[in-house]
Amino acid sequence: MAPIRIAIVGYGKIAQDQHVPSIAANGSFELVATVSRSSGAPEGVACFGSVEDLLASGPKVDAVAICTPPSVRYDIARTCLDAGLHSLLEKPPGVTLGECEELVRIAAAKGVSLFTTWHAQYNPAVEAAAERLAGKTIDAMRIVWREDVREWHPGQQWIWAPGGFGVFDPGINALSIASKIFPGTLILRGAELLFPANRDTPIAARLDLTSPAATGAVTAEFDWRHSGGEAWNIEVEAAGEMLLLSEGGSHLSVGGQELVAPGHGEYPGIYAHFAELVAGAKSHVDLAPLRLTADAFLLGKRIEVEAFED
Ligand code: NAP
């Protein structure tokens, strides 16, 4: 079968670090163009200033991977879906649930694939944890997601603007893992959001959740004011076992014993799945992590903390 001709829209950190190599390593895809305001593209790949330019004068494309900040994702995705392009969305799929639901409607009407990716879910250890917890009652779950914003988002200003998610930009990765492994719907009960005095998005957050499948506390703590290495851990107590997903969901241990799970890994797994979706013109849409985040902003108590300078 001829490869799926794909364009990357937004040529920033994640496009270069993960999408380009994963597309190159997957024979089902051929990277034929980028759309970039800063003229970014791998050597030999054509670059266009906007999706409209690509559609008007670019090579034929079948699909796009939209790797921009989330606040501009909806308009770009709508243009691509309207043009009949299968569309892969970086996380988070939009800044509101309303935007995402409208994209779902357009993709269905056009008969093309819409894929809301959550890269952390594609860790083999996360899939193994989901299988292990299926059908169980959860006694407690504790999410701790701490990192240094200066290291992970150097100079990125969009993360602090409304719709930039602040600490929920990484925190939503934890919620994407939690909603995948939890054997029941997670529901937000309360939140505290810590906003720097000079910023429009939170630098830290504490969430209190519940679920019909949980008997005890389900909590999450996100913090960007952390130095000396990341802490990206989810601990789950269930049926007398302590399960720990660590290092962003890439490692799983049960009762202190490390388990090795086979699989593609994050972005290779995403592109393997996208190829299957495109082949069947099917969509894969998961809005649970965005819904929990939106609910945290709806329910969250705002607490002002000291100003943050890059
Ligand atoms: P980034 O380095 O800032 O890159 C985003 C790119 O989008 C920019 O370089 C720019 O590329 C393009 N863009 C288009 N419209 C823009 C606008 N209005 N403002 C700013 N940039 C605009 O960001 P990133 O870290 O790659 O993150 C992009 C998305 O991937 C986010 O949703 C993020 O949550 C997700 N993600 C990031 C990581 C990570 O480790 N960084 C990991 C997983 C997922 P051009 O100059 O080419 O137009």
Coordinates of C-alpha atoms and ligand atoms in Angstrom, one line a residue:
M1 CA 0.0 0.0 0.0
A2 CA 1.2 3.5 -0.8
P3 CA 2.5 5.4 2.3
I4 CA 0.2 8.0 3.9
R5 CA 1.5 11.4 2.8
I6 CA 1.7 13.4 6.0
A7 CA 2.4 17.1 6.9
I8 CA 3.5 18.3 10.4
V9 CA 1.9 21.5 11.4
G10 CA 3.9 23.5 14.0
Y11 CA 7.6 22.7 14.0
G12 CA 8.6 23.1 17.6
K13 CA 10.1 21.0 20.3
I14 CA 7.8 18.0 20.2
A15 CA 7.6 17.9 16.4
Q16 CA 11.3 17.8 16.1
D17 CA 12.1 15.5 19.1
Q18 CA 9.4 12.9 18.5
H19 CA 7.1 13.3 15.4
V20 CA 9.9 13.5 12.8
P21 CA 11.8 10.4 14.0
S22 CA 8.6 8.4 14.6
I23 CA 7.3 9.2 11.1
A24 CA 10.7 8.3 9.5
A25 CA 10.7 5.0 11.3
N26 CA 7.2 4.0 10.2
G27 CA 6.9 2.7 6.6
S28 CA 3.2 3.5 6.5
F29 CA 4.0 7.3 6.4
E30 CA 5.9 9.7 4.3
L31 CA 6.6 13.2 5.6
V32 CA 5.9 15.4 2.6
A33 CA 5.7 18.9 4.1
T34 CA 5.7 21.0 7.2
V35 CA 3.6 24.1 8.0
S36 CA 5.8 26.5 10.0
R37 CA 5.7 30.2 10.7
S38 CA 9.5 30.0 11.3
S39 CA 10.3 28.0 8.1
G40 CA 11.2 24.9 10.1
A41 CA 11.4 21.6 8.3
P42 CA 13.8 18.6 8.1
E43 CA 16.2 18.8 5.2
G44 CA 14.6 18.1 1.9
V45 CA 11.0 18.6 3.2
A46 CA 8.9 21.4 1.8
C47 CA 7.7 24.1 4.2
F48 CA 4.6 26.3 4.0
G49 CA 3.6 29.3 6.0
S50 CA 0.1 28.2 6.7
V51 CA -2.3 25.3 6.2
E52 CA -4.1 27.4 3.6
D53 CA -0.8 27.8 1.6
L54 CA -0.2 24.0 1.9
L55 CA -3.6 23.2 0.6
A56 CA -3.4 25.7 -2.2
S57 CA 0.1 25.1 -3.6
G58 CA 1.7 22.2 -1.7
P59 CA 2.2 18.5 -2.5
K60 CA -0.8 16.2 -2.1
V61 CA -1.3 15.3 1.5
D62 CA -3.5 12.7 3.1
A63 CA -3.0 13.5 6.8
V64 CA -1.6 16.1 9.2
A65 CA 0.0 15.9 12.7
I66 CA -0.9 19.2 14.5
C67 CA 1.9 20.0 16.9
T68 CA 1.1 23.6 17.7
P69 CA 0.3 25.0 21.1
P70 CA -3.3 24.0 22.0
S71 CA -4.9 27.5 21.7
V72 CA -4.5 27.5 17.9
R73 CA -5.3 23.8 17.3
Y74 CA -9.0 24.1 16.7
D75 CA -8.9 26.5 13.7
I76 CA -6.1 24.6 12.1
A77 CA -7.8 21.2 12.7
R78 CA -11.1 22.5 11.4
T79 CA -9.4 23.6 8.1
C80 CA -7.6 20.3 7.8
L81 CA -10.7 18.2 8.4
D82 CA -12.8 20.3 6.1
A83 CA -10.2 19.7 3.4
G84 CA -10.6 15.9 4.0
L85 CA -7.3 15.3 5.8
H86 CA -7.0 12.7 8.5
S87 CA -5.9 14.6 11.6
L88 CA -3.7 13.6 14.5
L89 CA -3.8 16.1 17.4
E90 CA -1.0 16.5 19.9
K91 CA -2.2 16.7 23.4
P92 CA -4.3 18.4 24.7
P93 CA -6.7 18.2 21.7
G94 CA -8.0 21.7 22.2
V95 CA -8.6 24.4 24.9
T96 CA -12.3 23.6 25.4
L97 CA -14.4 20.5 25.2
G98 CA -16.8 22.4 22.9
E99 CA -14.0 22.8 20.3
C100 CA -13.1 19.1 20.5
E101 CA -16.7 18.0 20.2
E102 CA -17.1 20.2 17.0
L103 CA -14.0 18.5 15.5
V104 CA -15.5 15.1 16.2
R105 CA -18.6 16.1 14.3
I106 CA -16.7 17.5 11.3
A107 CA -14.5 14.4 11.1
A108 CA -17.5 12.1 11.1
A109 CA -19.3 14.2 8.5
K110 CA -16.2 14.1 6.3
G111 CA -15.5 10.4 6.9
V112 CA -11.9 11.0 7.9
S113 CA -9.9 10.0 11.0
L114 CA -9.5 12.2 14.0
F115 CA -7.0 11.0 16.6
T116 CA -6.7 12.8 19.9
T117 CA -3.3 11.5 21.1
W118 CA -2.2 11.3 24.7
H119 CA 1.4 10.2 24.4
A120 CA 1.8 8.9 28.0
Q121 CA -0.9 6.4 27.4
Y122 CA 1.3 4.6 24.8
N123 CA 3.9 3.5 27.3
P124 CA 3.7 -0.3 27.4
A125 CA 3.9 -0.1 31.3
V126 CA 0.7 2.0 31.3
E127 CA -1.1 -0.6 29.2
A128 CA 0.1 -3.3 31.5
A129 CA -1.1 -1.4 34.6
A130 CA -4.5 -0.9 33.0
E131 CA -4.8 -4.7 32.4
R132 CA -3.7 -5.4 36.0
L133 CA -6.3 -3.0 37.5
A134 CA -9.2 -3.9 35.2
G135 CA -12.3 -4.9 37.2
K136 CA -10.6 -4.2 40.6
T137 CA -11.7 -1.8 43.4
I138 CA -9.1 0.8 44.1
D139 CA -8.2 1.5 47.7
A140 CA -6.2 4.7 47.0
M141 CA -4.4 6.5 44.2
R142 CA -1.8 9.2 44.6
I143 CA -0.4 11.1 41.6
V144 CA 2.7 13.3 42.1
W145 CA 3.9 15.1 39.0
R146 CA 6.7 17.6 39.7
E147 CA 9.2 19.1 37.2
D148 CA 11.2 22.2 36.6
V149 CA 9.3 24.4 34.2
R150 CA 12.5 26.2 33.2
E151 CA 14.0 22.9 32.0
W152 CA 10.9 21.5 30.2
H153 CA 9.4 24.7 28.7
P154 CA 12.4 27.0 28.2
G155 CA 11.2 30.4 26.9
Q156 CA 7.7 29.1 26.0
Q157 CA 5.3 32.0 26.7
W158 CA 2.1 30.3 25.5
I159 CA 2.1 28.0 28.6
W160 CA 1.4 31.1 30.7
A161 CA -1.3 32.6 28.5
P162 CA -5.1 31.8 28.9
G163 CA -5.5 28.4 27.1
G164 CA -1.9 27.5 27.7
F165 CA -2.8 25.2 30.6
G166 CA 0.1 26.1 32.9
V167 CA 1.2 23.2 35.1
F168 CA -1.7 21.2 33.5
D169 CA 0.4 21.0 30.3
P170 CA 2.4 18.2 32.0
G171 CA -0.3 17.4 34.6
I172 CA -2.8 16.4 31.9
N173 CA -0.3 13.6 31.0
A174 CA -0.7 12.2 34.5
L175 CA -4.5 12.5 34.1
S176 CA -4.3 10.7 30.7
I177 CA -2.5 7.8 32.4
A178 CA -4.9 7.9 35.4
S179 CA -8.0 7.8 33.3
K180 CA -6.6 5.0 31.2
I181 CA -5.6 2.7 34.1
F182 CA -8.5 3.5 36.5
P183 CA -11.2 0.8 36.3
G184 CA -14.0 3.4 36.6
T185 CA -14.8 7.0 35.7
L186 CA -12.7 9.6 37.6
I187 CA -14.7 12.6 38.8
L188 CA -13.2 15.8 40.1
R189 CA -14.4 16.8 43.6
G190 CA -12.2 19.8 44.3
A191 CA -9.0 21.6 43.4
E192 CA -6.6 24.3 44.5
L193 CA -4.8 26.2 41.7
L194 CA -1.7 28.2 42.5
F195 CA -1.3 31.1 40.2
P196 CA 1.9 33.2 40.1
A197 CA 0.9 36.9 40.7
N198 CA 2.1 37.8 37.2
R199 CA 0.7 34.8 35.2
D200 CA -2.7 33.7 33.8
T201 CA -2.2 29.9 34.3
P202 CA -1.3 27.9 37.4
I203 CA 2.3 26.9 38.4
A204 CA 1.0 24.2 40.8
A205 CA -2.2 22.4 41.5
R206 CA -3.7 20.0 44.0
L207 CA -6.7 17.8 42.9
D208 CA -9.2 15.7 44.9
L209 CA -10.9 13.1 42.8
T210 CA -13.4 10.3 43.3
S211 CA -14.7 7.3 41.4
P212 CA -17.4 4.6 41.8
A213 CA -14.4 2.2 41.6
A214 CA -12.5 3.8 44.5
T215 CA -13.0 3.3 48.2
G216 CA -10.3 5.7 49.5
A217 CA -8.5 8.9 48.6
V218 CA -7.6 9.7 45.0
T219 CA -5.4 12.8 44.8
A220 CA -3.1 14.5 42.4
E221 CA -0.4 17.1 43.0
F222 CA 1.3 19.0 40.1
D223 CA 4.2 21.4 40.6
W224 CA 6.4 23.2 38.2
R225 CA 8.6 24.8 41.0
H226 CA 10.7 21.6 41.3
S227 CA 14.4 21.3 40.7
G228 CA 16.9 18.4 40.8
G229 CA 15.1 15.9 38.5
E230 CA 11.5 15.1 37.8
A231 CA 9.1 13.2 39.9
W232 CA 6.4 11.7 37.7
N233 CA 4.8 9.0 39.7
I234 CA 1.4 7.3 40.2
E235 CA 0.9 5.0 43.1
V236 CA -2.2 2.8 43.2
E237 CA -3.3 0.5 46.1
A238 CA -5.7 -2.2 45.0
A239 CA -6.5 -5.8 46.2
G240 CA -3.6 -5.7 48.7
E241 CA -1.0 -4.8 46.0
M242 CA 0.9 -1.5 45.7
L243 CA 1.4 -0.6 42.0
L244 CA 3.8 2.1 41.1
L245 CA 4.0 3.8 37.6
S246 CA 7.2 5.9 37.6
E247 CA 9.2 8.1 35.2
G248 CA 6.1 9.4 33.4
G249 CA 4.5 6.0 33.0
S250 CA 7.5 4.3 31.5
H251 CA 8.2 2.0 34.5
L252 CA 5.8 -0.3 36.3
S253 CA 6.5 -2.1 39.6
V254 CA 4.1 -4.2 41.7
G255 CA 5.0 -4.7 45.4
G256 CA 8.5 -3.3 44.7
Q257 CA 9.1 -5.8 41.8
E258 CA 9.8 -4.2 38.4
L259 CA 7.7 -5.7 35.6
V260 CA 8.8 -5.4 32.0
A261 CA 6.1 -4.8 29.4
P262 CA 6.7 -5.3 25.7
G263 CA 5.4 -2.7 23.1
H264 CA 6.3 0.1 20.7
G265 CA 6.8 3.0 23.2
E266 CA 5.1 6.4 23.1
Y267 CA 5.3 8.1 19.7
P268 CA 6.1 4.9 17.6
G269 CA 2.9 3.5 19.3
I270 CA 0.9 6.6 18.4
Y271 CA 2.0 6.4 14.7
A272 CA 1.3 2.6 14.5
H273 CA -2.2 3.3 15.8
F274 CA -2.7 6.3 13.5
A275 CA -1.8 4.1 10.5
E276 CA -4.6 1.6 11.5
L277 CA -7.1 4.4 12.0
V278 CA -6.4 6.0 8.6
A279 CA -6.6 2.6 6.9
G280 CA -10.1 2.1 8.3
A281 CA -11.1 5.8 8.2
K282 CA -11.8 5.4 11.9
S283 CA -11.4 8.0 14.7
H284 CA -10.1 7.6 18.2
V285 CA -11.2 10.4 20.5
D286 CA -10.6 10.4 24.2
L287 CA -11.6 13.6 26.0
A288 CA -11.4 12.3 29.6
P289 CA -8.1 14.0 30.5
L290 CA -9.3 17.4 29.1
R291 CA -12.6 17.0 30.9
L292 CA -10.9 16.5 34.3
T293 CA -8.7 19.5 33.6
A294 CA -11.6 21.7 32.6
D295 CA -13.4 20.6 35.8
A296 CA -10.4 21.6 37.8
F297 CA -10.5 25.1 36.3
L298 CA -14.3 25.1 37.0
L299 CA -14.1 23.9 40.6
G300 CA -10.6 25.1 41.6
K301 CA -10.0 27.6 44.4
R302 CA -7.5 30.2 43.1
I303 CA -4.5 30.9 45.3
E304 CA -2.0 33.6 44.4
V305 CA 1.7 32.8 44.9
E306 CA 4.9 34.7 44.2
A307 CA 5.5 36.0 40.7
F308 CA 7.4 33.8 38.2
E309 CA 10.1 35.0 35.9
D310 CA 11.7 32.8 33.3
Ligands
NAP1 P1 6.8 24.6 21.1 O1 8.2 24.1 21.1 O2 6.5 26.0 21.5 O3 6.4 24.4 19.6 C1 5.1 24.7 19.1 C2 5.2 25.2 17.7 O4 3.9 25.5 17.2 C3 6.0 26.5 17.5 O5 7.4 26.2 17.4 C4 5.5 27.1 16.3 O6 6.1 26.4 15.2 C5 4.0 26.5 16.2 N1 3.0 27.6 16.4 C6 1.9 27.8 15.6 N2 1.2 28.7 16.1 C7 1.7 29.2 17.2 C8 1.4 30.2 18.2 N3 0.3 30.9 18.0 N4 2.2 30.4 19.2 C9 3.4 29.6 19.3 N5 3.7 28.6 18.5 C10 2.9 28.4 17.4 O7 5.9 23.7 21.9 P2 6.0 22.1 22.1 O8 6.7 21.9 23.4 O9 6.5 21.4 20.9 O10 4.5 21.8 22.4 C11 3.5 21.7 21.3 C12 2.4 20.8 21.8 O11 2.9 19.5 22.0 C13 1.7 21.3 23.1 O12 0.3 21.0 23.0 C14 2.4 20.4 24.1 O13 1.5 20.1 25.2 C15 2.6 19.1 23.3 N6 3.7 18.3 23.8 C16 4.9 18.8 24.2 C17 5.9 18.0 24.7 C18 7.3 18.6 25.1 O14 8.1 17.8 25.8 N7 7.6 19.8 24.8 C19 5.7 16.7 24.9 C20 4.5 16.1 24.5 C21 3.5 16.9 24.0 P3 6.4 27.2 13.9 O15 7.5 28.2 14.2 O16 7.0 26.1 13.1 O17 5.2 27.8 13.4

